[in-house]
XYZ file of C-alpha atoms in Angstrom:
695
model
C 81.491 54.270 157.591
C 81.816 51.483 155.016
C 82.741 48.878 157.632
C 85.976 48.145 155.839
C 89.015 47.905 158.101
C 92.435 48.813 156.771
C 95.130 46.734 158.383
C 97.998 46.833 155.891
C 99.036 49.387 153.203
C 101.803 49.098 150.628
C 102.358 52.494 148.989
C 104.791 52.777 146.027
C 105.525 55.777 143.750
C 104.857 55.519 140.007
C 107.865 56.860 138.081
C 108.355 57.587 134.383
C 111.447 56.839 132.331
C 113.147 59.959 133.734
C 112.507 58.596 137.229
C 110.113 61.469 137.927
C 107.143 60.637 140.137
C 103.926 60.844 138.160
C 101.658 59.084 140.645
C 101.315 56.852 143.687
C 99.800 53.349 143.905
C 98.506 51.635 147.034
C 97.552 48.032 147.831
C 95.590 47.374 151.030
C 95.339 44.229 153.206
C 96.622 40.811 152.245
C 93.824 38.415 151.316
C 95.481 35.441 153.032
C 95.295 37.137 156.413
C 99.029 37.846 156.652
C 100.021 40.671 158.897
C 102.568 42.209 156.508
C 103.571 42.505 152.824
C 106.654 40.492 151.964
C 109.642 41.569 149.887
C 108.284 39.365 147.139
C 105.021 41.328 147.207
C 106.941 44.588 146.882
C 108.964 43.258 143.952
C 105.893 42.058 142.067
C 104.057 45.343 142.761
C 106.956 47.394 141.448
C 107.073 45.317 138.257
C 103.404 46.000 137.620
C 103.887 49.691 138.338
C 106.572 49.883 135.653
C 103.963 48.949 133.048
C 101.480 51.184 134.826
C 103.852 54.146 134.475
C 104.306 53.440 130.765
C 100.557 53.224 130.266
C 99.864 56.407 132.218
C 102.566 58.351 130.395
C 101.358 57.138 126.998
C 97.829 58.124 127.913
C 99.018 61.560 128.992
C 100.993 61.999 125.779
C 97.984 60.927 123.741
C 95.778 63.356 125.624
C 98.296 66.148 125.045
C 98.505 65.305 121.349
C 94.721 65.470 121.114
C 94.729 68.815 122.894
C 97.515 70.093 120.635
C 95.626 68.894 117.570
C 92.488 70.660 118.742
C 94.531 73.761 119.514
C 96.117 73.754 116.063
C 92.764 73.196 114.390
C 91.375 76.077 116.397
C 94.220 78.361 115.377
C 93.786 77.407 111.715
C 90.086 78.096 111.963
C 90.835 81.368 113.681
C 93.309 82.321 110.956
C 90.652 81.645 108.313
C 88.189 83.758 110.246
C 90.639 86.647 110.342
C 90.818 86.763 106.547
C 87.123 86.058 106.024
C 85.848 88.751 108.382
C 88.278 91.626 107.873
C 85.459 93.915 106.834
C 83.314 93.361 109.939
C 84.738 93.690 113.439
C 81.596 92.438 115.195
C 81.506 89.169 113.247
C 85.225 88.624 113.736
C 85.112 89.111 117.507
C 82.021 86.891 117.770
C 83.811 84.042 115.989
C 86.927 84.440 118.101
C 84.956 84.446 121.352
C 82.883 81.421 120.371
C 85.950 79.381 119.457
C 87.791 80.382 122.629
C 84.848 79.522 124.865
C 84.230 76.154 123.209
C 87.884 75.110 123.199
C 88.802 76.092 126.747
C 85.385 75.025 128.085
C 84.404 78.084 130.080
C 81.055 79.669 130.890
C 81.668 83.163 129.557
C 83.973 85.180 127.337
C 84.335 88.983 127.354
C 86.407 91.226 125.064
C 87.099 94.888 125.856
C 88.372 97.184 123.077
C 90.195 100.400 123.885
C 88.925 103.815 122.830
C 91.760 104.694 120.471
C 90.280 108.095 119.586
C 90.179 109.047 123.258
C 93.751 107.898 123.657
C 94.856 110.084 120.778
C 93.106 113.117 122.259
C 94.694 112.440 125.636
C 98.053 112.071 123.916
C 97.731 115.463 122.282
C 96.500 117.042 125.481
C 99.247 115.767 127.752
C 102.059 115.540 125.168
C 102.931 112.173 126.643
C 102.455 108.535 125.870
C 99.048 107.320 124.832
C 97.139 105.999 127.864
C 96.290 102.785 126.070
C 99.487 102.516 124.100
C 101.381 100.203 126.406
C 104.322 98.163 125.228
C 104.753 94.619 126.435
C 108.269 94.846 127.798
C 108.100 91.937 130.251
C 106.979 88.421 129.571
C 103.483 87.760 130.890
C 103.340 85.250 133.685
C 100.594 83.329 135.431
C 99.722 84.560 138.917
C 98.052 82.056 141.201
C 99.315 83.470 144.483
C 96.965 86.250 145.514
C 99.550 87.832 147.818
C 102.173 88.098 145.074
C 99.534 89.090 142.555
C 98.294 91.966 144.676
C 101.779 93.450 144.786
C 102.644 93.020 141.108
C 99.423 94.208 139.422
C 98.648 97.154 141.670
C 98.377 100.368 139.632
C 97.390 103.855 140.588
C 93.822 105.042 140.317
C 94.917 107.780 137.930
C 96.393 105.246 135.507
C 93.204 103.212 135.447
C 91.084 106.291 134.838
C 93.086 107.008 131.694
C 92.098 103.643 130.202
C 88.859 103.999 128.275
C 87.112 101.047 126.691
C 84.808 102.032 123.867
C 83.334 98.606 123.107
C 82.605 95.455 125.102
C 81.647 92.099 123.581
C 80.139 89.509 125.958
C 79.383 85.861 125.144
C 77.614 83.595 127.627
C 76.977 79.869 127.599
C 73.490 80.184 126.129
C 72.985 83.764 125.015
C 74.467 85.141 121.816
C 77.121 87.825 121.717
C 76.053 91.052 123.347
C 77.782 94.233 122.244
C 77.977 97.311 124.437
C 79.142 100.578 122.871
C 80.411 103.623 124.752
C 78.279 103.010 127.847
C 80.584 100.636 129.769
C 79.433 100.504 133.397
C 81.892 100.082 136.314
C 82.232 96.453 137.420
C 84.714 93.867 138.630
C 85.317 92.772 135.045
C 86.008 96.341 133.964
C 88.441 96.966 136.812
C 90.272 93.717 136.111
C 90.461 94.634 132.427
C 91.856 98.068 133.303
C 94.512 96.488 135.506
C 95.577 94.096 132.755
C 95.644 96.883 130.143
C 97.813 99.107 132.310
C 100.169 96.358 133.536
C 100.215 94.363 130.256
C 100.416 91.260 132.481
C 98.285 88.152 132.193
C 96.015 87.480 135.182
C 94.949 83.950 136.143
C 92.716 84.413 139.191
C 91.627 81.187 140.872
C 89.155 82.917 143.235
C 88.014 86.426 142.351
C 86.582 87.122 145.810
C 89.839 86.228 147.558
C 91.792 88.248 145.012
C 89.555 91.288 145.505
C 89.876 91.024 149.285
C 93.661 90.923 148.991
C 93.537 94.370 147.354
C 92.106 95.988 150.463
C 94.615 98.837 150.204
C 93.263 99.714 146.762
C 89.850 101.260 146.057
C 87.178 98.661 146.772
C 86.008 96.524 143.898
C 82.589 97.384 142.545
C 79.881 95.110 143.864
C 78.544 94.509 140.360
C 80.341 91.599 138.704
C 79.603 92.923 135.245
C 77.831 89.871 133.806
C 74.526 90.689 132.162
C 72.879 87.477 133.402
C 74.347 87.955 136.904
C 76.322 84.701 136.789
C 78.714 84.864 139.785
C 82.383 85.134 138.893
C 84.537 82.446 140.482
C 87.703 82.216 138.393
C 88.934 84.367 135.545
C 91.705 84.274 132.955
C 92.462 87.750 131.623
C 95.025 88.694 128.972
C 95.930 91.875 127.027
C 95.320 91.904 123.271
C 98.290 93.354 121.393
C 98.752 94.538 117.823
C 101.853 94.058 115.689
C 103.625 96.919 117.470
C 103.085 95.333 120.892
C 100.575 98.045 121.771
C 97.521 97.121 123.835
C 94.341 97.449 121.788
C 92.040 95.509 124.098
C 91.625 92.899 126.822
C 90.144 89.380 126.598
C 88.619 87.545 129.566
C 87.560 83.926 130.083
C 85.263 83.413 133.075
C 84.540 80.251 135.118
C 85.759 76.875 133.896
C 82.834 74.520 133.285
C 84.505 71.992 135.580
C 84.505 74.509 138.433
C 88.295 74.311 138.748
C 90.723 77.192 138.102
C 92.228 77.689 134.637
C 95.257 75.465 134.016
C 98.637 76.154 132.463
C 97.387 74.422 129.332
C 94.470 76.851 129.212
C 96.905 79.739 129.600
C 99.079 78.509 126.710
C 96.044 78.098 124.475
C 94.681 81.488 125.458
C 98.034 83.161 124.747
C 97.991 81.791 121.208
C 94.393 82.904 120.909
C 95.257 86.401 122.038
C 97.971 86.726 119.372
C 95.583 85.821 116.570
C 92.859 87.874 118.169
C 95.129 90.925 118.227
C 96.119 90.426 114.605
C 92.545 90.015 113.440
C 91.140 92.921 115.425
C 93.977 95.213 114.355
C 93.525 94.308 110.684
C 89.783 94.805 110.881
C 90.152 98.136 112.649
C 92.632 99.198 109.976
C 90.151 98.144 107.295
C 87.341 100.109 108.922
C 89.678 103.068 109.309
C 90.627 102.800 105.637
C 86.941 102.760 104.684
C 86.379 105.927 106.703
C 89.414 107.553 105.121
C 88.157 106.582 101.682
C 84.812 108.149 102.506
C 86.579 111.305 103.686
C 88.686 111.268 100.544
C 85.567 110.975 98.436
C 84.051 113.977 100.181
C 87.311 115.894 99.780
C 87.454 115.010 96.083
C 83.883 116.177 95.648
C 84.791 119.494 97.257
C 87.992 119.697 95.231
C 86.110 118.875 92.064
C 83.678 121.692 92.736
C 86.434 124.238 93.261
C 88.725 122.847 90.551
C 86.176 122.920 87.747
C 85.003 125.928 85.811
C 81.966 127.919 86.835
C 78.684 127.545 84.977
C 78.662 131.210 83.947
C 82.133 131.052 82.385
C 81.244 127.803 80.639
C 78.033 129.151 79.131
C 79.785 132.336 78.022
C 82.523 130.405 76.217
C 79.967 128.119 74.568
C 78.044 131.120 73.261
C 81.087 133.066 72.029
C 82.079 133.053 68.393
C 85.225 130.991 67.802
C 87.611 132.727 65.364
C 89.216 130.760 62.548
C 92.491 128.880 62.843
C 94.051 131.425 60.487
C 93.052 134.249 62.817
C 95.087 132.685 65.613
C 97.846 131.528 63.223
C 97.378 127.988 64.538
C 98.831 126.301 61.459
C 102.177 128.046 61.847
C 105.229 126.803 63.728
C 105.803 130.483 64.598
C 102.589 130.796 66.615
C 102.805 133.456 69.349
C 100.374 133.673 72.272
C 101.643 136.940 73.780
C 98.820 139.030 72.340
C 96.056 136.545 73.180
C 93.780 137.219 76.131
C 92.955 134.394 78.536
C 89.587 133.977 76.837
C 91.271 133.803 73.438
C 93.569 131.023 74.639
C 90.486 128.914 75.407
C 88.876 129.792 72.080
C 92.067 128.841 70.258
C 92.006 125.494 72.061
C 88.419 124.830 71.022
C 89.262 125.849 67.451
C 91.918 123.119 67.323
C 89.316 120.519 68.379
C 86.867 121.834 65.797
C 89.473 121.974 63.050
C 90.417 118.335 63.667
C 86.705 117.422 63.528
C 86.985 115.823 66.970
C 83.787 117.353 68.342
C 81.632 115.769 65.670
C 83.663 112.576 65.299
C 83.489 111.661 69.003
C 80.210 113.390 69.857
C 81.769 115.734 72.402
C 78.968 117.959 73.772
C 79.790 121.542 72.870
C 77.016 124.089 72.309
C 74.178 122.444 74.261
C 75.725 120.603 77.217
C 78.980 122.593 76.994
C 81.163 119.684 78.176
C 84.069 120.675 75.930
C 83.974 124.290 77.126
C 83.826 123.292 80.780
C 86.708 120.866 80.327
C 88.932 123.457 78.624
C 88.187 126.055 81.310
C 88.772 123.487 84.073
C 92.132 122.499 82.595
C 93.142 126.164 82.457
C 92.002 126.643 86.056
C 94.144 123.752 87.289
C 97.394 125.264 86.080
C 99.186 127.222 88.769
C 100.460 130.744 88.026
C 104.115 129.688 87.882
C 106.429 131.576 85.563
C 106.765 129.065 82.738
C 104.989 125.729 83.244
C 101.556 127.338 83.214
C 98.440 127.256 81.045
C 100.036 129.228 78.217
C 102.887 126.737 78.008
C 100.290 123.956 77.686
C 98.537 125.917 74.929
C 101.821 126.361 73.033
C 102.617 122.659 73.300
C 99.133 121.744 72.041
C 99.408 124.273 69.179
C 102.761 122.811 68.119
C 101.177 119.358 68.070
C 98.298 120.779 66.001
C 100.771 122.372 63.558
C 102.737 119.125 63.306
C 99.536 117.201 62.590
C 98.206 119.647 60.011
C 101.098 121.611 58.515
C 103.632 118.885 59.261
C 101.233 116.275 57.798
C 101.720 113.939 60.767
C 97.960 113.328 60.907
C 98.343 110.851 58.041
C 100.124 108.550 60.528
C 97.485 108.964 63.249
C 93.904 107.835 63.721
C 91.273 110.332 64.862
C 91.288 108.745 68.314
C 95.060 109.173 68.553
C 94.800 112.822 67.488
C 92.241 113.366 70.250
C 94.501 111.679 72.797
C 97.572 113.668 71.740
C 95.820 117.045 71.976
C 94.389 116.156 75.397
C 97.818 114.979 76.572
C 99.466 118.208 75.385
C 96.929 120.388 77.173
C 97.174 118.348 80.391
C 100.855 117.400 80.376
C 101.883 119.920 83.095
C 98.679 120.185 85.145
C 99.254 121.501 88.673
C 102.963 122.067 88.031
C 104.521 123.649 91.131
C 107.513 125.255 89.425
C 109.849 122.535 90.715
C 111.177 119.434 88.987
C 111.225 115.744 89.888
C 114.610 115.958 91.569
C 113.314 118.632 93.941
C 110.336 116.449 94.890
C 112.738 113.623 95.725
C 115.128 115.822 97.694
C 112.331 117.278 99.818
C 110.630 113.865 100.220
C 107.360 115.449 99.184
C 104.100 113.450 99.277
C 104.262 113.263 95.482
C 107.697 111.643 95.644
C 106.337 109.090 98.096
C 103.471 108.279 95.734
C 105.634 107.999 92.632
C 109.299 107.042 92.702
C 109.866 107.712 88.981
C 108.517 110.481 86.713
C 106.995 111.981 89.841
C 105.470 115.149 88.432
C 104.391 113.482 85.180
C 102.384 110.875 87.096
C 100.794 113.690 89.084
C 99.932 115.581 85.888
C 98.162 112.498 84.550
C 96.307 111.980 87.831
C 95.077 115.578 87.668
C 93.988 114.964 84.098
C 91.951 111.953 85.214
C 90.513 113.919 88.138
C 89.214 116.623 85.800
C 87.778 114.082 83.360
C 85.975 112.344 86.235
C 84.530 115.590 87.547
C 80.887 116.243 86.809
C 80.342 117.691 83.341
C 83.996 117.398 82.238
C 84.258 113.985 80.594
C 84.903 114.723 76.938
C 85.401 110.960 76.419
C 81.895 110.067 77.614
C 80.628 108.948 74.193
C 83.544 106.589 73.532
C 83.118 102.830 73.602
C 84.827 101.008 76.498
C 87.587 99.810 74.163
C 88.185 103.278 72.682
C 88.121 104.787 76.170
C 90.765 102.326 77.345
C 92.949 103.023 74.307
C 92.749 106.814 74.511
C 93.440 106.874 78.254
C 96.468 104.636 77.756
C 97.701 106.975 75.012
C 97.171 110.059 77.196
C 99.049 108.450 80.090
C 102.009 107.300 77.990
C 102.174 110.650 76.205
C 102.223 112.671 79.425
C 104.858 110.383 80.953
C 106.937 110.828 77.791
C 107.404 114.526 78.601
C 109.843 113.450 81.307
C 113.219 113.981 79.620
C 114.496 110.888 81.412
C 111.946 108.906 79.384
C 113.078 110.658 76.193
C 116.675 109.549 76.682
C 115.449 105.971 77.131
C 113.389 106.086 73.917
C 115.728 108.156 71.729
C 118.094 105.361 70.703
C 115.241 102.996 69.893
C 113.566 105.666 67.742
C 116.785 106.393 65.859
C 117.290 102.674 65.324
C 113.835 102.384 63.762
C 114.463 105.428 61.559
C 117.871 104.188 60.413
C 116.255 100.906 59.366
C 114.144 102.912 56.903
C 110.853 102.398 58.720
C 107.818 103.715 56.835
C 105.077 101.848 58.674
C 104.354 103.346 62.091
C 101.082 101.516 62.702
C 102.277 98.777 65.041
C 101.398 99.436 68.678
C 105.029 99.576 69.825
C 106.166 101.922 67.040
C 103.115 104.146 67.330
C 103.696 104.579 71.074
C 107.356 105.356 70.338
C 106.421 107.957 67.707
C 103.829 109.617 69.951
C 106.337 109.841 72.804
C 108.959 111.496 70.581
C 106.379 113.946 69.199
C 105.385 114.900 72.748
C 108.994 115.748 73.600
C 109.339 117.710 70.352
C 106.254 119.759 71.242
C 107.269 120.222 74.880
C 110.603 121.869 73.976
C 109.290 123.640 70.862
C 109.792 127.082 72.423
C 113.427 126.640 71.382
C 112.325 126.838 67.712
C 110.129 129.943 68.007
C 111.177 133.294 66.517
C 114.066 134.813 68.464
C 112.009 137.466 70.240
C 109.686 134.726 71.521
C 112.437 132.237 72.313
C 114.424 134.837 74.226
C 111.454 135.735 76.416
C 110.556 132.090 76.993
C 114.116 131.281 78.009
C 114.052 134.041 80.588
C 110.791 132.674 82.023
C 112.252 129.167 82.259
C 115.413 130.525 83.876
C 113.477 132.570 86.421
C 111.433 129.489 87.379
C 114.599 127.419 87.705
C 116.258 130.122 89.794
C 113.258 130.156 92.129
C 113.761 126.423 92.667
C 117.460 126.996 93.264
C 116.601 129.589 95.905
C 114.350 127.030 97.608
C 117.128 124.436 97.591
C 119.474 126.896 99.269
C 116.870 128.007 101.802
C 115.085 124.751 102.646
C 117.739 122.125 101.941
C 120.892 124.152 102.555
C 122.262 122.735 99.303
C 124.086 124.314 96.389
C 121.830 123.980 93.318
C 123.088 122.927 89.918
C 124.327 125.726 87.658
C 121.142 126.057 85.600
C 119.205 126.752 88.808
C 121.737 128.958 90.539
C 120.747 132.608 90.336
C 124.348 133.611 90.928
C 125.276 131.940 87.642
C 122.565 133.530 85.535
C 125.131 134.956 83.112
C 125.887 131.401 82.031
C 122.368 131.069 80.620
C 123.388 131.595 76.946
C 126.000 128.846 77.107
C 123.572 126.533 78.926
C 121.001 127.176 76.174
C 123.585 126.236 73.550
C 124.287 122.987 75.402
C 120.550 122.268 75.760
C 120.101 122.759 72.017
C 123.104 120.583 71.139
C 122.281 117.727 73.517
C 118.495 117.515 73.221
C 116.838 119.756 70.653
C 118.972 119.520 67.514
C 119.352 115.689 67.581
C 115.605 115.384 68.184
C 114.487 117.744 65.428
C 117.157 116.482 63.008
C 115.973 112.890 63.140
C 112.342 114.015 62.902
C 112.815 116.281 59.887
C 114.948 113.647 58.144
C 112.047 111.226 58.530
C 109.168 113.691 58.196
C 110.467 116.625 56.102
C 107.301 118.687 56.595
C 108.369 119.608 60.128
C 111.723 121.008 59.042
C 110.753 124.511 60.330
C 111.312 123.253 63.874
C 114.861 122.210 63.029
C 115.604 125.423 61.145
C 114.186 127.608 63.921
C 116.344 125.804 66.472
C 119.467 126.310 64.362
C 118.716 130.010 64.021
C 118.231 130.444 67.760
C 121.429 128.533 68.439
C 123.319 131.215 66.524
C 121.790 133.906 68.729
C 122.570 132.046 71.949
C 126.100 131.271 70.775
C 126.643 134.957 70.003
C 125.374 135.913 73.462
C 127.590 133.287 75.075
C 130.648 134.750 73.341
C 129.721 138.241 74.488
C 129.367 137.007 78.050
C 132.875 135.577 77.801
C 134.034 139.071 76.845
C 132.710 140.328 80.159
C 129.362 141.730 79.071
C 126.910 140.533 81.684
C 123.490 141.094 83.254
C 125.121 141.253 86.671
C 123.361 144.500 87.612
C 119.881 143.057 87.085
C 117.956 140.823 89.475
C 116.265 139.164 86.545
C 117.328 138.440 83.001
C 115.285 141.231 81.495
C 117.565 143.113 79.103
C 119.270 141.064 76.385
C 122.871 141.964 75.597
C 122.071 142.929 72.017
C 119.430 145.389 73.274
C 122.086 146.928 75.480
C 124.214 147.594 72.409
C 121.202 148.836 70.460
C 120.500 151.492 73.090
C 124.160 152.620 72.946
C 124.555 152.436 69.165
C 125.085 156.180 68.705
C 128.105 156.190 70.992
C 131.368 154.371 71.190
C 131.583 152.096 74.198
C 135.033 152.003 75.661
C 136.354 149.613 78.221
C 139.843 148.857 79.385
C 141.508 145.463 79.208
C 144.263 145.278 81.810
C 146.979 142.681 81.420
C 149.204 141.936 84.382
C 152.672 140.617 83.537
C 154.654 139.356 86.510
C 158.433 139.228 86.339
C 160.965 138.356 89.004
C 161.338 141.859 90.404
C 158.615 143.975 88.836
C 155.075 143.998 87.615
C 154.320 145.660 84.332
C 150.899 146.910 83.443
C 149.799 147.327 79.856
C 146.546 149.134 79.268
C 144.817 148.819 75.933
C 141.734 150.761 75.057
C 139.210 148.817 73.053
C 136.423 150.585 71.262
C 133.178 148.935 70.338
C 130.990 150.741 67.883
C 127.755 149.355 66.517
C 128.655 145.993 68.005
C 132.011 145.632 66.180
C 135.571 145.573 67.455
C 137.842 148.405 66.379
């Protein structure tokens, strides 16, 4: 057609330094009219082609380096986008699609996201694997052969039906990103996406029409391509989007190279890297959105909880209108305070009296008669104590009363500011909020949610959290008039004081406190020493039942023991473990000796160092010593064989048993077995016990 006649051709391969053919060069027709190329011509041509090969290879390497640079820049940009757009899935996907389309130079980009809620429902319904929760067990490979592809990606119709896409993002060459929610129409793109999601294999389809025809044994492909602007689909690169667990969360598609050629291996490599970042970003954003929803649900739940956990308006108004008896009426100044005869209403009135007597209501402008904040708070605190046997509202009242007596009668208020007195009373009243009748060790053993939240001082952290929850509830914030600085200080004091009621914390602080005392410390105003003093006072108040009059201490000890035994029963039943002695109901007769050990190890050293430093609280030390005598006497009687073995609970003290039998001699036989070589001799001695004395 051109009129040019080819007479001679010299065709030589172009080889790189590995001797691999990278091209072919041809020279046509000699200009001097010769009828053949000579050996000299071949030699010269080959020399030129050596430099040609070097030039071509360098150009290819340069082109690859440019592509790799662009790819790395794209991935860096994508990584920045992931962290910038974690709070908005739509913006994140739009950025990812735009970058993918511009880098790989294609006409369209589509992203399908799986309906995870539907998958979860299907999972629960069928008790099987999630339909969209596919693990990538085999390495994805590029499929250019339609025959092989048809065999490897074929999936059943039932499997595809289980794959539900809830959202589709589509980006064209001119239009912006179009988002389709819930209403995803059947199309070629959808069916291809379903196949990729179910097979977890990458699809690189050079000709969609040929590929669809090769699947003639499968249900026919929908006639609608799925593109909103009806651009015909020629080639497509489709890849699953995986999260960190290798679960499919979506499918990404690139449609039609701008050059009109199929997608190359380089495109596949770039797209694979894209898909990894895409999966990470989408998963993080979905987790963020899920967390926001959970936070909203939590807020609603807290609002409901706050409503049910706070006192009623009627009870609050009634308490605000009631006359509050004097501190002397309730014997609040005494270390021998007893709450047994107080009604539930009186316990709240006694609490308010302590606030009034310390002038806290006026000093910190706590609404009382008009807005009734103080009354509502006290009633709400009482309501949030569970009806366990010992660590209940009345225990909190006793701890707060002991603190009040230490401040007033024990003259400890001279070492405290008004704000610190407020914080200490609040901490005492709230220090066991929502106690479940089980200790920290039990929470750890059972791997309870509380133990997961807090690895140390588990229950004490929970008590403080409940305290904060009540304060944040509507109409309960008795700290509302405080300045920001005072609020921060009092909340820090309340937290540290509540955490100090963990005996593990006491053992950590005890030596430091004794060291300060032994150095003759008289100034307790530094922040470190004040926190140390408050923590020790909290422990002293928490165990103050040990210093009450014997009839009170004995009853309190039985309540503590019964609560411990209940925990021991749970450990046997739920954990199949043998509880420690103090929680083993079968060892309840060892209670007196365990009380003696508790007094010797914890109570006496604590009260001794306190009364040596602050002599006005000596009654606590003296009361503990007196009760130790009683417990020691009971322990000795138990060793003699006098037990509570016939009672399910520790209800009748040994000395009461003797009191009931005081008019009669109680006789029991002590049998001594002496074993000799050939005989056993029995000696029986009658022992009489009259009015509690040996005869």
